[in-house]
């Protein structure tokens, strides 16, 4: 029976990733598999998109799935009839579900593309759980998740991975296999989970096709595009191994969009946000209202780490392209909007955790071609909103945030950089660091890698690597270590022919800003 076989396969992969995992019993305790929605039409196995969890709190974590027997259908309904289905869920202490701690039933409705977001409460802090779903006699794959440690609790270590940019056509998701093998406690995703556009690369740089190979501008097509991504077994495994904390960048809606993009894009924002919510394990507080979504939020990991997950896309007040150096320095320009900026600065006033990670989308550190900022590189980044960057950097310095680290995606290369208030004064003190993860698959647009001369003008930039991969971070009360992981060839399908390795590691000592090569 297909359901059982697939469940065992995913469980096997999960067990391999979990050190000291329990051996599965020969028969998993049966979960009565009768029809759950008598009035609705029968369906085929709807668990084609796997399961996911996310946004862990000390007493809660979001559990996600979406019913979609035919996820590629261009109508966006995933092959589901126009009916409401009851979906049962279970949360257990063990992956054999011998000790179920909570269970319930949720309605999967067509208006939400039959996606299900469960937000159980009253869980124990800082521990692992397993979850699964059932509907119409079909049982989902099993996911592993965890709650955050209690607020202020002493935490000795946190290992998480972060990634971004996974164009479907441009490669295989070996990076997600690497993440699964790392067995992290958390996964962060910094955006470009989907791309609204087909790849512009030549056929030699594409490995697989889109179900609907056209620009995505309608809710139906955003749903189908998200659904296609979620069919990837490596991506499903990465979601099943740990809770994710996700934010979007531009391509979940359209290339380089911002708050000043033409009003016509309101419909696209509305559709893109809705499909994003339906496919991500995020809380109902992030349920969109038309063309508006509350994406920025804070999460904490005991006394060790805080994550300030940011939205640098929705509140920009200026067009990023066609800028000159003067407008980029206009202090009235904002990449965060003033409400988000105030929210962040307020959080900086308290220091409950050793590490403050600013999880966000676009390059933060200045990149400076000629050492005088007269070339004004990369306006679609914090370079184009220097007033914002100045206020936030000064904000954490003035408020004595102990160890700020900016996490970034977007640029399809690994980068590591130290942060200064004044990038053009190379003697200005270092006040933080930035870790930029390369893409899972998306290729670079062909700009040349930095030269020795470029590095000389940018002494705060330590590293750049134009390969696919992700970043693994291990934080302790004493130090933060960032491993920049590379995938030897994302165009090669056979895992046996692909090397996933740590290219370089950098360490920041707590209380001593600045990257040191490990
Ligand atoms: Fe990207
Ligand atoms: Ca992007």
Tab-separated table of C-alpha atoms in Angstrom, residues 201 205 411-413 442-450 466 468:
chain	number	residue	atom	x	y	z
A	201	UNK	CA	19.420	30.366	-18.008
A	205	UNK	CA	21.949	25.192	-16.598
A	411	UNK	CA	22.818	37.123	-3.787
A	412	UNK	CA	23.468	33.488	-4.749
A	413	UNK	CA	26.951	33.539	-3.285
A	442	UNK	CA	19.737	29.583	-8.185
A	443	UNK	CA	22.691	30.601	-10.291
A	444	UNK	CA	24.412	33.962	-10.287
A	445	UNK	CA	23.660	36.426	-13.031
A	446	UNK	CA	27.228	36.363	-14.210
A	447	UNK	CA	28.842	39.220	-12.313
A	448	UNK	CA	32.532	38.622	-11.729
A	449	UNK	CA	33.773	37.438	-8.343
A	450	UNK	CA	35.648	39.997	-6.256
A	466	UNK	CA	30.053	31.402	-5.924
A	468	UNK	CA	25.561	26.418	-4.257
